Short mmCIF file of C-alpha atoms in Angstrom, two decimals:
data_model
loop_
_atom_site.label_atom_id
_atom_site.label_comp_id
_atom_site.label_asym_id
_atom_site.label_seq_id
_atom_site.Cartn_x
_atom_site.Cartn_y
_atom_site.Cartn_z
CA MET A 119 0.01 -0.05 -0.15
CA ASP A 120 1.74 3.68 -1.21
CA VAL A 121 0.47 6.38 1.09
CA LYS A 122 1.48 9.99 0.34
CA ASN A 123 1.46 12.68 2.89
CA GLU A 124 0.39 16.13 1.44
CA PHE A 125 2.15 18.49 3.48
CA LEU A 126 5.44 18.13 4.93
CA HIS A 127 6.01 20.27 7.66
CA GLY A 128 6.88 19.86 11.92
CA ASP A 129 7.08 21.97 14.84
CA LEU A 130 9.70 23.40 15.33
CA GLN A 131 11.66 23.26 19.04
CA GLU A 132 13.96 26.12 18.41
CA ASN A 133 13.48 29.80 17.30
CA VAL A 134 13.75 30.29 13.79
CA TYR A 135 13.61 33.95 12.12
CA MET A 136 13.49 35.02 8.53
CA THR A 137 13.95 38.23 7.11
CA MET A 138 10.85 40.28 6.09
CA PRO A 139 9.74 39.93 2.22
CA GLN A 140 10.37 42.98 0.02
CA GLY A 141 7.54 45.21 0.00
CA SER A 142 6.64 44.65 3.90
CA THR A 143 6.75 46.12 6.78
CA GLY A 144 6.18 45.06 10.40
CA ILE A 145 3.11 46.22 12.37
CA GLY A 146 2.78 44.85 16.08
CA SER A 147 3.32 40.87 15.57
CA ARG A 148 1.57 41.14 12.15
CA ILE A 149 2.74 41.87 8.51
CA HIS A 150 1.59 44.04 6.30
CA VAL A 151 1.82 43.22 2.50
CA HIS A 152 2.49 45.29 -0.09
CA LYS A 153 -0.50 45.67 -1.97
CA GLU A 154 -0.26 46.32 -6.42
CA GLY A 155 -0.88 49.94 -6.86
CA GLU A 156 0.62 51.03 -3.43
CA GLU A 157 3.64 52.64 -2.49
CA TYR A 158 6.42 50.53 -1.02
CA PRO A 159 6.66 51.03 2.21
CA LYS A 160 9.81 52.18 3.93
CA PRO A 161 11.61 49.45 5.17
CA THR A 162 11.66 48.56 8.77
CA SER A 163 15.12 47.93 10.16
CA GLY A 164 15.50 45.10 12.66
CA LYS A 165 12.40 43.69 12.09
CA VAL A 166 12.20 39.51 11.26
CA CYS A 167 9.77 37.41 11.07
CA LYS A 168 9.74 34.28 13.53
CA LEU A 169 8.27 31.11 12.42
CA ARG A 170 5.62 29.03 14.13
CA LYS A 171 6.04 25.98 11.65
CA SER A 172 8.87 24.61 9.55
CA LEU A 173 8.43 25.68 6.16
CA TYR A 174 8.98 23.86 3.53
CA GLY A 175 12.29 23.56 1.96
CA LEU A 176 13.79 24.66 5.37
CA LYS A 177 17.09 22.80 6.32
CA GLN A 178 15.10 22.13 9.81
CA ALA A 179 11.76 20.54 7.65
CA PRO A 180 13.03 17.18 7.12
CA ARG A 181 14.73 16.96 10.82
CA GLN A 182 11.07 17.98 12.32
CA TRP A 183 9.03 16.26 9.74
CA PHE A 184 10.71 13.03 10.48
CA ALA A 185 10.88 13.44 14.25
CA LYS A 186 7.14 14.13 13.92
CA LEU A 187 6.30 11.40 12.20
CA SER A 188 8.34 8.77 14.08
CA THR A 189 7.26 10.01 17.49
CA ALA A 190 3.86 9.45 16.62
CA LEU A 191 4.41 6.01 14.89
CA LYS A 192 6.04 4.98 18.32
CA ASN A 193 3.20 6.53 20.38
CA ASN A 194 1.11 3.90 18.11
CA HIS A 195 3.70 0.80 19.21
CA PHE A 196 5.74 1.00 16.16
CA PRO A 197 9.25 0.43 17.21
CA GLN A 198 12.27 1.94 15.31
CA SER A 199 14.48 -0.46 13.31
CA LYS A 200 17.65 -0.21 14.61
CA ALA A 201 19.23 -1.77 11.18
CA ASP A 202 17.05 1.10 9.31
CA TYR A 203 16.06 3.79 11.06
CA SER A 204 13.14 4.70 8.21
CA LEU A 205 11.40 1.29 9.13
CA PHE A 206 8.48 0.76 11.70
CA THR A 207 7.41 -2.55 12.50
CA LYS A 208 4.23 -3.63 14.42
CA GLN A 209 4.13 -7.27 16.03
CA GLU A 210 1.00 -8.43 17.53
CA GLY A 211 0.67 -12.04 17.71
CA VAL A 212 1.06 -13.64 14.58
CA ASN A 213 -0.01 -10.22 12.57
CA PHE A 214 2.77 -7.91 11.65
CA THR A 215 2.97 -4.40 9.75
CA ALA A 216 5.64 -2.40 8.26
CA ILE A 217 5.54 0.83 7.80
CA LEU A 218 8.49 2.19 5.52
CA VAL A 219 9.38 6.11 5.14
CA TYR A 220 10.91 7.99 2.62
CA VAL A 221 10.26 11.63 2.94
CA ASP A 222 6.69 12.16 2.42
CA ASP A 223 6.07 8.71 1.05
CA LEU A 224 5.09 6.11 3.26
CA VAL A 225 4.62 2.13 1.67
CA ILE A 226 2.75 0.33 4.27
CA THR A 227 2.51 -3.48 4.19
CA GLY A 228 1.77 -6.82 6.44
CA ASN A 229 0.20 -9.76 6.39
CA ASN A 230 -3.44 -8.69 8.22
CA MET A 231 -5.35 -6.29 6.12
CA VAL A 232 -6.90 -5.24 9.02
CA SER A 233 -3.96 -4.21 10.84
CA ILE A 234 -2.86 -2.15 7.69
CA SER A 235 -6.61 -0.76 7.86
CA ALA A 236 -6.16 0.37 11.09
CA ALA A 237 -2.38 1.82 10.71
CA LYS A 238 -3.89 3.94 8.00
CA THR A 239 -6.84 4.97 10.04
CA PHE A 240 -4.41 6.31 12.57
CA LEU A 241 -2.08 7.92 10.06
CA SER A 242 -4.80 9.80 8.48
CA SER A 243 -5.98 11.02 11.96
CA GLN A 244 -2.32 12.38 13.03
CA PHE A 245 -1.75 13.50 9.28
CA HIS A 246 -3.55 14.60 6.19
CA MET A 247 -2.71 11.51 4.00
CA LYS A 248 -3.73 10.62 0.35
CA ASP A 249 -4.06 7.04 -0.24
CA LEU A 250 -2.61 5.77 -3.53
CA GLY A 251 -3.67 2.13 -3.23
CA GLU A 252 -1.81 -0.95 -4.10
CA LEU A 253 1.81 -0.72 -4.51
CA ARG A 254 2.80 -0.23 -8.39
CA TYR A 255 5.42 2.06 -8.69
CA PHE A 256 7.37 3.71 -5.94
CA LEU A 257 11.25 5.87 -6.58
CA GLY A 258 11.78 4.13 -10.03
CA LEU A 259 10.80 0.57 -8.46
CA GLU A 260 7.94 -1.02 -10.59
CA VAL A 261 6.09 -3.66 -8.43
CA ASP A 262 4.07 -6.19 -10.44
CA ARG A 263 2.77 -8.99 -8.87
CA PRO A 264 2.48 -12.56 -11.15
CA LYS A 265 1.15 -15.97 -9.31
CA GLU A 266 4.75 -16.52 -8.34
CA GLY A 267 5.25 -13.73 -5.81
CA ILE A 268 6.61 -9.98 -6.43
CA PHE A 269 8.08 -8.91 -9.11
CA LEU A 270 10.16 -5.85 -8.83
CA SER A 271 11.91 -4.27 -11.65
CA GLN A 272 13.37 -0.94 -13.04
CA LYS A 273 12.28 -1.02 -16.66
CA LYS A 274 11.29 2.27 -16.77
CA TYR A 275 14.11 3.76 -15.01
CA THR A 276 16.18 1.74 -17.97
CA LEU A 277 14.43 2.79 -20.78
CA ASP A 278 14.53 6.37 -19.66
CA LEU A 279 18.54 6.48 -19.02
CA LEU A 280 18.86 4.90 -22.62
CA ALA A 281 17.05 7.38 -24.25
CA GLU A 282 18.85 10.07 -22.35
CA TYR A 283 22.15 8.38 -23.79
CA GLY A 284 20.92 8.00 -27.12
CA LEU A 285 20.96 4.07 -27.14
CA THR A 286 17.35 3.30 -27.17
CA GLY A 287 18.29 1.11 -30.52
CA CYS A 288 21.50 0.18 -30.28
CA LYS A 289 22.88 -3.81 -30.69
CA PRO A 290 22.91 -5.27 -26.95
CA LEU A 291 26.07 -6.94 -25.74
CA LYS A 292 25.63 -10.02 -23.39
CA LEU A 293 28.39 -9.23 -20.74
CA PRO A 294 28.05 -5.69 -19.20
CA MET A 295 32.20 -5.82 -19.11
CA ASP A 296 34.70 -7.49 -21.34
CA SER A 297 36.08 -9.87 -19.00
CA HIS A 298 39.79 -9.43 -20.08
CA LEU A 299 39.45 -5.55 -19.95
CA LYS A 300 41.47 -4.20 -16.58
CA LEU A 301 40.71 -0.62 -16.33
CA THR A 302 43.57 1.62 -14.51
CA PRO A 303 43.30 5.22 -13.60
CA ASP A 304 45.94 6.22 -16.10
CA SER A 305 43.83 4.68 -19.22
CA GLY A 306 42.60 6.73 -21.54
CA ASP A 307 42.33 10.74 -21.69
CA VAL A 308 41.10 12.64 -18.68
CA LEU A 309 37.36 13.66 -19.51
CA GLU A 310 36.91 17.66 -19.81
CA ASN A 311 33.66 17.36 -17.87
CA PRO A 312 33.86 14.43 -15.47
CA GLU A 313 30.11 14.96 -14.33
CA GLN A 314 28.89 13.43 -17.31
CA PHE A 315 30.52 10.23 -16.26
CA GLN A 316 29.61 10.90 -12.50
CA LYS A 317 26.13 11.28 -13.28
CA LEU A 318 26.08 8.01 -15.74
CA VAL A 319 27.65 5.83 -12.43
CA GLY A 320 25.52 7.27 -10.08
CA LYS A 321 22.47 6.31 -12.07
CA LEU A 322 23.76 2.75 -12.47
CA ILE A 323 24.54 2.36 -8.64
CA TYR A 324 20.56 2.98 -8.22
CA LEU A 325 19.71 0.89 -10.85
CA THR A 326 21.86 -1.81 -8.71
CA ILE A 327 18.61 -2.36 -6.50
CA THR A 328 17.21 -4.58 -8.73
CA ARG A 329 20.24 -5.48 -11.21
CA PRO A 330 22.51 -7.82 -9.33
CA ASP A 331 24.37 -8.68 -12.19
CA ILE A 332 25.87 -5.35 -12.64
CA SER A 333 27.15 -4.80 -9.40
CA PHE A 334 30.67 -5.88 -10.18
CA THR A 335 31.10 -3.83 -13.34
CA VAL A 336 29.62 -0.67 -11.30
CA HIS A 337 31.66 -1.58 -8.74
CA ILE A 338 34.93 -1.10 -10.67
CA LEU A 339 33.48 1.91 -12.89
CA SER A 340 32.77 3.68 -9.31
CA LYS A 341 36.64 3.93 -8.51
CA PHE A 342 37.30 6.25 -11.01
CA MET A 343 34.86 8.61 -10.13
CA HIS A 344 37.52 11.60 -9.48
CA LYS A 345 39.17 11.42 -12.57
CA PRO A 346 37.49 9.88 -15.31
CA THR A 347 38.82 9.31 -18.52
CA THR A 348 37.50 8.35 -22.26
CA VAL A 349 38.25 4.76 -21.57
CA HIS A 350 35.98 5.22 -18.37
CA LEU A 351 33.48 6.26 -19.64
CA GLN A 352 33.39 3.69 -22.85
CA ALA A 353 33.08 1.19 -20.08
CA ALA A 354 30.17 2.73 -18.97
CA LYS A 355 28.49 3.18 -22.28
CA ARG A 356 28.96 -0.21 -22.54
CA VAL A 357 27.29 -1.49 -19.51
CA LEU A 358 24.29 0.63 -21.28
CA ARG A 359 24.45 -1.49 -24.25
CA TYR A 360 24.11 -4.62 -22.10
CA LEU A 361 20.97 -3.39 -20.34
CA ALA A 362 19.43 -2.36 -23.91
CA GLY A 363 19.08 -6.67 -24.30
CA SER A 364 17.43 -7.11 -20.25
CA THR A 365 15.10 -4.11 -19.82
CA ASP A 366 12.69 -6.57 -18.26
CA GLN A 367 14.88 -8.19 -15.87
CA GLY A 368 14.42 -7.75 -12.05
CA ILE A 369 14.60 -9.92 -9.30
CA LEU A 370 11.40 -12.12 -8.00
CA LEU A 371 10.56 -12.61 -4.30
CA ALA A 372 8.63 -15.98 -4.28
CA ASN A 373 5.89 -16.77 -2.19
CA THR A 374 6.12 -21.05 -2.56
CA SER A 375 9.86 -21.18 -1.38
CA ALA A 376 10.80 -21.87 2.45
CA ALA A 377 12.22 -18.82 5.00
CA LYS A 378 15.54 -20.01 4.69
CA LEU A 379 18.74 -18.07 4.72
CA THR A 380 21.24 -18.99 2.20
CA ALA A 381 24.68 -16.94 1.50
CA TYR A 382 27.31 -17.55 -1.17
CA CYS A 383 30.31 -15.48 -1.32
CA ASP A 384 33.47 -15.65 -3.87
CA SER A 385 36.42 -13.36 -4.79
CA ASP A 386 39.13 -12.98 -7.16
CA TRP A 387 43.01 -12.64 -5.92
CA ALA A 388 44.79 -9.33 -6.38
CA GLY A 389 42.17 -8.45 -9.59
CA CYS A 390 42.55 -4.62 -9.25
CA PRO A 391 46.04 -3.76 -11.54
CA SER A 392 46.13 -0.44 -9.40
CA THR A 393 46.47 -1.71 -5.83
CA ARG A 394 46.88 -5.63 -6.22
CA ARG A 395 43.74 -6.05 -3.85
CA SER A 396 41.27 -8.47 -4.27
CA THR A 397 37.83 -7.90 -4.69
CA SER A 398 34.89 -9.73 -2.63
CA GLY A 399 31.44 -10.81 -3.77
CA PHE A 400 28.30 -12.03 -2.00
CA CYS A 401 24.84 -12.77 -2.62
CA ILE A 402 21.97 -13.75 0.21
CA LEU A 403 18.98 -15.68 -0.60
CA LEU A 404 15.82 -16.32 1.46
CA GLY A 405 14.60 -19.36 -0.24
CA ASN A 406 14.90 -18.37 -3.76
CA SER A 407 14.65 -15.00 -3.36
CA PRO A 408 18.05 -12.45 -3.51
CA ILE A 409 17.34 -10.43 -0.53
CA SER A 410 20.79 -8.75 -0.70
CA TRP A 411 23.72 -8.12 -2.67
CA LYS A 412 27.57 -6.37 -2.74
CA SER A 413 30.91 -6.32 -4.67
CA LYS A 414 33.42 -4.83 -2.67
CA ARG A 415 37.39 -4.35 -2.50
CA GLN A 416 38.95 -6.02 0.40
CA SER A 417 40.49 -3.32 2.77
CA VAL A 418 44.43 -5.05 2.57
CA VAL A 419 46.18 -6.98 -0.09
CA ALA A 420 45.49 -10.63 0.31
CA ARG A 421 48.86 -12.99 0.07
CA SER A 422 47.15 -15.69 -1.30
CA SER A 423 43.70 -16.87 -2.99
CA ALA A 424 42.70 -18.55 0.11
CA GLU A 425 43.08 -15.53 2.28
CA ALA A 426 41.28 -13.91 -0.29
CA GLU A 427 38.33 -16.41 0.08
CA TYR A 428 38.13 -16.40 3.79
CA ARG A 429 38.00 -12.59 3.79
CA SER A 430 35.36 -12.58 1.62
CA MET A 431 33.79 -15.34 3.75
CA ALA A 432 34.51 -12.96 6.89
#
C-alpha cells in the first residue's frame, strides 16, 4: 500500500527567524504585505519574522517532519528498526505490519489487512494523508504481482536512461564488461567534463537495487569517479548496451519457497591492477529470493587466493 502525506512540515523546537519579504513592513506582531498600485513602504530595519511552523525547503524541515512522524508511530506501538531508521514495524501475535518512510511517502505492508487498515486510519487521524492504493511504482521501482510472488524491476528507469544517452535502438551486448579488460586510473585521456561520467555511474548504482548482475561492473567503474577518462566512459556506456538487451530483468520475491537463508560468496585474487587488492562479492537468498548482494574491494592485500576467499567469507 502506497500512502502520501500532503503536507511536509513539523513543529519547530528552536527559534527560527526569516527576513522580512520585500515590500512588507512589521506592524506589531503582524506583517503588512504590499499591494499592487501602492507605494512600497519604507523598510523597517531590525525586524524579522519568527516562524511558528517549519516551512517547506527550510533546512530544519526534514528533521522536524521525521521527528514528528516517528514520534507518532512510536506512540502507536511501531518501534523503529535499529538496522534501518526509516522502517517501523508492529507485531501483534501473528499479525505483522511494517511502514517504510521516504520523506513524505510511506509504504505500508503486512500479513493482515485489518492491521494495515488500522495503521492507515491512525495515520489519517494524525496527518493529512492520501491513499494511493496498491503499490505499483515507488521511487523508480516497478512492482508487479504475478502468481509466483512479487516481481521488482526498474524497466522504465532503464528505458529512460537508454533514451538519455541515445542508445535506445543500439545493438545489445551479452556481458556488461569485457572479461579481459583491466581498467586503470591512467588508461585513456582525462575527460574535460567528468560530470557526464559521474552522473551515469550514479544512475547505474541506483539501478543495482534490482540488477545484481551489474553490481561488480558498477563497483569497478565507481573507483574512477574523481578522475574519469575516455576509456572509463566507454566502459560505462558498454553497460548501457548490455542493459538494452535485458530491460525487463529484475528480481522475484517468490511466495512458495521456504524461509531459509542461504549465502554465497566469492572473490578474485589481486584483481585490482593498481593496488593488487582482491574484490569480494556475496549474495544472500531467502528461499529462492535474492535479498542482499554486494561487490566490494578488500581493505588489505591478500597474500594468497585462500586468504582472499576467507576475507570474503568474513
